Coordinates of C-alpha atoms in Angstrom, one line a residue:
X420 CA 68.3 121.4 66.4
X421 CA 71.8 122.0 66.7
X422 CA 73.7 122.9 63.3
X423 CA 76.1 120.2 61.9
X424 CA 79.7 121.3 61.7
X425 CA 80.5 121.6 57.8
X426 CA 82.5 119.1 55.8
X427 CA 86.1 120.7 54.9
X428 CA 88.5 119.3 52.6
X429 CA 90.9 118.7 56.4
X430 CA 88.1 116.5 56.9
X431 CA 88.1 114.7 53.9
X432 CA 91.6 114.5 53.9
X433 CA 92.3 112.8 57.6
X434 CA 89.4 110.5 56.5
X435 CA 90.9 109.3 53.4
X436 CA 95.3 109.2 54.7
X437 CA 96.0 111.7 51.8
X438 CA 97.3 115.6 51.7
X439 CA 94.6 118.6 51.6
X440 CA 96.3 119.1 48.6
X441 CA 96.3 116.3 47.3
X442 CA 91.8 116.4 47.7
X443 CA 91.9 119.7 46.4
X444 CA 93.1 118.9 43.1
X445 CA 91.0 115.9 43.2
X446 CA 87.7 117.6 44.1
X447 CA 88.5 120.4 41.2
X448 CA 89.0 117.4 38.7
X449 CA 92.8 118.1 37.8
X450 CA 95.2 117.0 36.2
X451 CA 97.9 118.7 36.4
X452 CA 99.5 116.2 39.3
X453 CA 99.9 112.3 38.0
X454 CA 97.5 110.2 40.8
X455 CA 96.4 107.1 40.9
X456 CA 92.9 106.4 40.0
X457 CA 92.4 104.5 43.6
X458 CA 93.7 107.9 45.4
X459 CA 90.8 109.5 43.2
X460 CA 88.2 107.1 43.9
X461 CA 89.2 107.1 47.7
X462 CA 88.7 110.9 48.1
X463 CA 85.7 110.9 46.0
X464 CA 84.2 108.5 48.1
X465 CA 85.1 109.4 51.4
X466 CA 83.9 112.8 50.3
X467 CA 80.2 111.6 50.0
X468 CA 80.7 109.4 52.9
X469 CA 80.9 112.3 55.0
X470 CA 78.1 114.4 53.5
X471 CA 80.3 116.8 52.0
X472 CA 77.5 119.6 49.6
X473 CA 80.0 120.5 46.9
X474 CA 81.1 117.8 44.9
X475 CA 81.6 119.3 41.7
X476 CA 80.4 117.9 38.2
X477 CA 83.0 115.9 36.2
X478 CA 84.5 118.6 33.6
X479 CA 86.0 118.4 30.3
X480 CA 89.4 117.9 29.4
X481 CA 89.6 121.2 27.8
X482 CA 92.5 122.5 28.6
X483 CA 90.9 124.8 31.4
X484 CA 92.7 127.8 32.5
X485 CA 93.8 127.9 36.5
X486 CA 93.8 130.2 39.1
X487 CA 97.5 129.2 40.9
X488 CA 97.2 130.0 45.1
X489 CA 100.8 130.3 46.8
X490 CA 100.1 130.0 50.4
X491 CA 103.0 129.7 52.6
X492 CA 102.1 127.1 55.1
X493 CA 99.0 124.8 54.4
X494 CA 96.5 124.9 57.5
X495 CA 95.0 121.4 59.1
X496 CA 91.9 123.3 60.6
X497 CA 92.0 126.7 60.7
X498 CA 89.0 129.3 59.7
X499 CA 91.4 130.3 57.0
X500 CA 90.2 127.0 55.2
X501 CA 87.0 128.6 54.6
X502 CA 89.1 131.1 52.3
X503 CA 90.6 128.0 50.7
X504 CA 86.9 126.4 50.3
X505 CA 84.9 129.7 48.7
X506 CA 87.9 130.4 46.6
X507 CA 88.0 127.0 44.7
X508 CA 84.4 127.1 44.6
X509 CA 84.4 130.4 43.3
X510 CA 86.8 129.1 40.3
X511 CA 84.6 127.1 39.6
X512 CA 81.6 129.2 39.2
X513 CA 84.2 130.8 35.9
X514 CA 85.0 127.2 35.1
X515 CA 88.1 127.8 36.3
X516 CA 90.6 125.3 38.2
X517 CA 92.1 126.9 41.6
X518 CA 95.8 124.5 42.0
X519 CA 97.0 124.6 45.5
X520 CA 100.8 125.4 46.5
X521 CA 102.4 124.8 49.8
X522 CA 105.3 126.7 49.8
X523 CA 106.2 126.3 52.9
X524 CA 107.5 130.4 53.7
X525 CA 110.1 129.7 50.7
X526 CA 110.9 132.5 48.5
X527 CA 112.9 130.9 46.6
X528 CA 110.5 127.8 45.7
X529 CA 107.5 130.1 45.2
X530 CA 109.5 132.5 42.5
X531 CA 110.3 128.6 40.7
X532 CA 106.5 128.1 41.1
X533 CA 105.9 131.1 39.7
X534 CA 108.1 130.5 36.6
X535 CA 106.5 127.2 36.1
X536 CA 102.9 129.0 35.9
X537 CA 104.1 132.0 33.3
X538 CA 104.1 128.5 31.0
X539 CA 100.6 127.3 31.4
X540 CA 97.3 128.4 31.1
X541 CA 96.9 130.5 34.4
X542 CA 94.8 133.2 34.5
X543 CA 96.0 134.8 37.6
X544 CA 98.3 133.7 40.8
X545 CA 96.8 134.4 44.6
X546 CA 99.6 134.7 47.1
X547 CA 97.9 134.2 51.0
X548 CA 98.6 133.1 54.4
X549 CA 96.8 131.7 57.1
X550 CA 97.9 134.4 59.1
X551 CA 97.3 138.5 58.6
X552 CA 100.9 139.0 58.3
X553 CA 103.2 141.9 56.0
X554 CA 105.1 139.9 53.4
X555 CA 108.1 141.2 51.0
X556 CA 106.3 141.4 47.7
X557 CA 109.8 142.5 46.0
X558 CA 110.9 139.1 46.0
X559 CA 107.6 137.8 43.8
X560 CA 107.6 141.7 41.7
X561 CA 108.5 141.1 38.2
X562 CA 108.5 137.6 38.4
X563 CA 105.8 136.8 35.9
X564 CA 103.2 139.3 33.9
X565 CA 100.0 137.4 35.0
X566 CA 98.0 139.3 37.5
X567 CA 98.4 138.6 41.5
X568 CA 96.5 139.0 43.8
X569 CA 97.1 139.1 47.8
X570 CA 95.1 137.9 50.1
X571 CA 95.3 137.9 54.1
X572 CA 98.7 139.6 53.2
X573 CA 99.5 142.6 52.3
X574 CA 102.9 144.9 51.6
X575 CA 102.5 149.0 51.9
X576 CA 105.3 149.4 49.6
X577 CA 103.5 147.8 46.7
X578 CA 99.6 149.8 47.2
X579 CA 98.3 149.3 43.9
X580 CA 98.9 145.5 44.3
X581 CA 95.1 144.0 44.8
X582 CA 94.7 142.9 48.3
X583 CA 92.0 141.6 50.4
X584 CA 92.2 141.6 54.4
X585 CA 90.4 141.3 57.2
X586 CA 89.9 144.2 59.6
X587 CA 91.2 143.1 63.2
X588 CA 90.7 146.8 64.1
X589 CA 86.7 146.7 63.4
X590 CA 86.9 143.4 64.4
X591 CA 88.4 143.8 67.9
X592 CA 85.9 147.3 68.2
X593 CA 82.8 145.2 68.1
X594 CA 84.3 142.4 70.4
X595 CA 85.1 145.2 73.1
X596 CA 81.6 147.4 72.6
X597 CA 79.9 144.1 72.8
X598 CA 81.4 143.6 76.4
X599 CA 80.6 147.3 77.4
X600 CA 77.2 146.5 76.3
X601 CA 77.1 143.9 78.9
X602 CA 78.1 146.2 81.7
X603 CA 81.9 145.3 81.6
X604 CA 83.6 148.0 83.1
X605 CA 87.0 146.6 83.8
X606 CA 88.1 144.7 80.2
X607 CA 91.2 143.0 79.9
X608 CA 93.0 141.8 76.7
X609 CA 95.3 139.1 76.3
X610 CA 97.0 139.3 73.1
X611 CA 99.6 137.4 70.9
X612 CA 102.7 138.8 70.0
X613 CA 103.7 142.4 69.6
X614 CA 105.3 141.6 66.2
X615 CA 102.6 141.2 64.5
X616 CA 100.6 144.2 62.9
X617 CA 97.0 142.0 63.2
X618 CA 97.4 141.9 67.3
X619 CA 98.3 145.5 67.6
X620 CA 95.4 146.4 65.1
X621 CA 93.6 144.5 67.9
X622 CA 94.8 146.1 70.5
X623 CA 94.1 149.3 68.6
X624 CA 90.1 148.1 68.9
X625 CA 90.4 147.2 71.9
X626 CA 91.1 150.8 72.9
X627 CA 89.3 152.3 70.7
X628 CA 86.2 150.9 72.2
X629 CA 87.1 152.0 75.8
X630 CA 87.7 155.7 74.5
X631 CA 84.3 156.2 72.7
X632 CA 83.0 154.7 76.0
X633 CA 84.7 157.0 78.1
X634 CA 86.3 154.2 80.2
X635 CA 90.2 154.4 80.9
X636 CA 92.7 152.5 79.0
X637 CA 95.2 150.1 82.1
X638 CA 97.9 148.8 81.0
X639 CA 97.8 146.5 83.9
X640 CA 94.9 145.0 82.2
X641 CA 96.7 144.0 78.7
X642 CA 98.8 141.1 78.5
X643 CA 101.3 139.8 75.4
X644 CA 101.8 136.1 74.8
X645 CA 103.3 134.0 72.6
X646 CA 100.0 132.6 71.9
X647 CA 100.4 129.6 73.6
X648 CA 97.6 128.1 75.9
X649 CA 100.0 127.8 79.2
X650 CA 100.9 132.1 79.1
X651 CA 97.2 132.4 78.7
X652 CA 96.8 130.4 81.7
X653 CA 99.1 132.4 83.5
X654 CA 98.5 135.9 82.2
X655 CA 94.5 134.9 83.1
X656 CA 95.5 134.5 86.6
X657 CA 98.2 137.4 87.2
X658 CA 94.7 139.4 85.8
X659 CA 93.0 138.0 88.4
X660 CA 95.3 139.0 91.2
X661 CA 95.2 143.0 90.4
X662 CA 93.6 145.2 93.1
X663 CA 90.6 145.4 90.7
X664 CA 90.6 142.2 88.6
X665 CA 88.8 142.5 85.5
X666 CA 85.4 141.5 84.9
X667 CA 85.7 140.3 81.2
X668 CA 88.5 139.1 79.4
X669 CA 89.1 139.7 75.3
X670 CA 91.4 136.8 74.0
X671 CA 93.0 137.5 70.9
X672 CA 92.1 134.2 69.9
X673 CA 89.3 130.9 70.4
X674 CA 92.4 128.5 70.8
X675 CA 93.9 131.1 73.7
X676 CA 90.3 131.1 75.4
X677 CA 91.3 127.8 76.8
X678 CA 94.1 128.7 78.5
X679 CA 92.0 131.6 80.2
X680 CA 88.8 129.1 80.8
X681 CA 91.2 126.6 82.8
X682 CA 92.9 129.6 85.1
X683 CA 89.3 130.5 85.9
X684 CA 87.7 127.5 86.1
X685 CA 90.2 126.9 89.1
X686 CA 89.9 130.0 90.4
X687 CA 86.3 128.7 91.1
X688 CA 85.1 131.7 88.7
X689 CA 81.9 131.1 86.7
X690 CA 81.7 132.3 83.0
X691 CA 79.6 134.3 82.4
X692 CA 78.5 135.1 85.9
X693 CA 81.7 136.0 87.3
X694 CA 83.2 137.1 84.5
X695 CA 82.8 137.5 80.6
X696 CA 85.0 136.1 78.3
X697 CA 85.2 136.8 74.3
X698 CA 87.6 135.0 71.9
X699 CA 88.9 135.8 68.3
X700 CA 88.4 134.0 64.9
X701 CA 85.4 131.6 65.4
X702 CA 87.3 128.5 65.5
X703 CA 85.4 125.2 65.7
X704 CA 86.2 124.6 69.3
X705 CA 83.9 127.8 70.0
X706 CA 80.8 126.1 69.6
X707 CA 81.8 122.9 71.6
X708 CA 83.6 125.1 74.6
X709 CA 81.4 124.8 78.0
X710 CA 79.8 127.5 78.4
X711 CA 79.7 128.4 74.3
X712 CA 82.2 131.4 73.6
X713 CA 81.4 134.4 72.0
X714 CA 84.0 135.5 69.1
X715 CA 84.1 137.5 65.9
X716 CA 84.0 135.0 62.4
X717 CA 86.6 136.6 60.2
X718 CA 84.9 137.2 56.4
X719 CA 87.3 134.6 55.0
X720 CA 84.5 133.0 53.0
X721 CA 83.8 136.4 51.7
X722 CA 87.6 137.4 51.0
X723 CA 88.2 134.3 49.1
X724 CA 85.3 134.8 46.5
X725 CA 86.8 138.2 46.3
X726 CA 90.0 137.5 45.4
X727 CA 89.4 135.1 42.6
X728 CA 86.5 136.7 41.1
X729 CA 88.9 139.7 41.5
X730 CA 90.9 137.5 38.7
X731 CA 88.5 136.2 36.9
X732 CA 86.6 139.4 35.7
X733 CA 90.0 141.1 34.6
X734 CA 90.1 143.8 37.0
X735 CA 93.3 146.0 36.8
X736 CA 92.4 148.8 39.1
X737 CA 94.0 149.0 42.5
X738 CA 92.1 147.6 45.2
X739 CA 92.5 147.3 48.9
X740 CA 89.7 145.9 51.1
X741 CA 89.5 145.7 54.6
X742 CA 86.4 143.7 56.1
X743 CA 84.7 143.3 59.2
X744 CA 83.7 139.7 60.5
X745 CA 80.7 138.8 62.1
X746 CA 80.1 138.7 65.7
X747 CA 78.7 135.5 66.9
X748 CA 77.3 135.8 70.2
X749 CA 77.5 132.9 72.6
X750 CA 76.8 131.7 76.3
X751 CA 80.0 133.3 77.6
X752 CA 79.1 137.2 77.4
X753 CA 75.2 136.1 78.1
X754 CA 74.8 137.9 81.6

């Protein structure tokens, strides 16, 4: 039997007309934001309408301590909502309430945030993104004496500052040595942009992989993007016209995947017959691509837990982890 797709708090929220936020403080009980009781009932219900496991028991007003997370863009579905999920249920494993704030990639309204928090009861303040990015912690250093914590972030200036990432280097390694395991010998990668340090730590996999294989690193065979699905549709097929064409493609991403499946599919190119084809982050569309794609699950369940228990059990030395995902093997690298 195939496995349901789990209930997330997008879900919930598109179901019931209200803000992600605006569930999440519902589903932790809080009452730190003034809402109706029929926006509370409506989440509430629509929450068991949909099957969703965690409702949480009713707690007591007792002045309950949170755990403030500053992330600077909130995502509708993206696997970093699993990070969102673990970490609020995490918090609430230490009876403690995790508040959402959308920032929206303001310095200037996070440092307010900030100030607002050094006057309640908040144990500790996460500061994350949906996307493995550098930020300038000097803007948020000294702002407040409760602990922070960063998560999918991270700023080499500041290395004592707790931070939890993935590893898109591992990551990338495994994707690549998976598709040298299925007798790939000419791989191509199509990445994102060059800007960011999570593609070139890809990229670094990538070759990584072909050097402990002995195969040669082509430039011919890597191509930047901006992400989008229509310069992975033309990158695919400019891959396709080279004197040797590859025979698997590595897309730095599930939602690029499509771009690549559409320039092969009308190249009349079979996956995974002709050609193999791998993605990145083990989106939901993954599963429900025809054939299945293969990709790497980034540990953002794992990362979220981490961060707030990080908080929770008063940890003060440094910390920096870096952590492989899981590779979820799929009908496109079956050969």
């Amino acid at each position: 039997m195939e496995k349901k797709n789990k209930v997330t708090m997008s879900d919930i929220a598109r179901e019931a007309g209200v803000s992600q936020a605006t569930v999440s403080l519902i589903l932790n009980n809080s009452r730190s934001i003034k809402l109706s009781e029929e926006t509370r009932q409506r989440v509430i219900s629509t929450a068991l309408t949909l099957g969703y496991k965690k409702m949480p028991a009713p707690h007591r007003d007792n002045g309950q301590e949170e755990i403030a997370l500053l992330i600077n863009v909130m995502p509708s579905y993206d696997p970093f909502v699993d990070a969102l999920s673990e970490a609020r249920e995490a918090a609430w494993r230490h009876d403690t309430l995790l508040t959402l704030y959308d920032y929206g990639d303001d310095p200037e309204l996070a440092v307010r945030i900030i100030h607002q928090l050094s006057q309640r009861r908040c144990a500790g303040i996460i500061i994350a993104s949906p996307v493995t990015q550098a930020i300038d912690f000097s803007v948020f250093a000294h702002q407040t004496e409760l602990p922070v914590v960063l998560l999918n972030v991270y700023d080499r200036a500041f290395p004592l500052l707790p931070t939890f990432l993935p590893d898109d280097r591992a990551n990338a390694l495994q994707i690549t040595r998976h598709l040298i395991d299925q007798g790939a010998t000419r791989i191509a990668h199509i990445m994102g942009d060059h800007w960011m340090e999570a593609c070139e730590m890809r990229l670094e996999g990538y070759r990584q992989a072909l050097l402990q294989a002995g195969m040669p690193f082509d430039e011919q065979r890597v191509m930047a993007t901006n992400w989008s699905l229509n310069e992975t549709y033309q990158a695919t097929l400019a891959l396709m016209k080279l004197p040797e064409p590859p025979d698997a493609i590595f897309c730095s991403s599930d939602w690029m995947t499509l771009g690549c499946y559409q320039a092969l599919t009308e190249l009349h190119l079979r996956i995974p017959q002709d050609i193999l084809v791998a993605g990145y982050d083990d989106q939901r569309i993954a599963d429900q691509m025809t054939p299945k794609l293969t990709s790497v699950q980034l540990p953002y369940i794992e990362l979220g837990r981490m961060a707030v228990e990080y908080i929770c059990s008063g940890e003060d030395a440094a910390t920096r982890v870096r952590m492989a995902g899981r590779l979820k093997l799929r009908a496109s690298t079956a050969v």
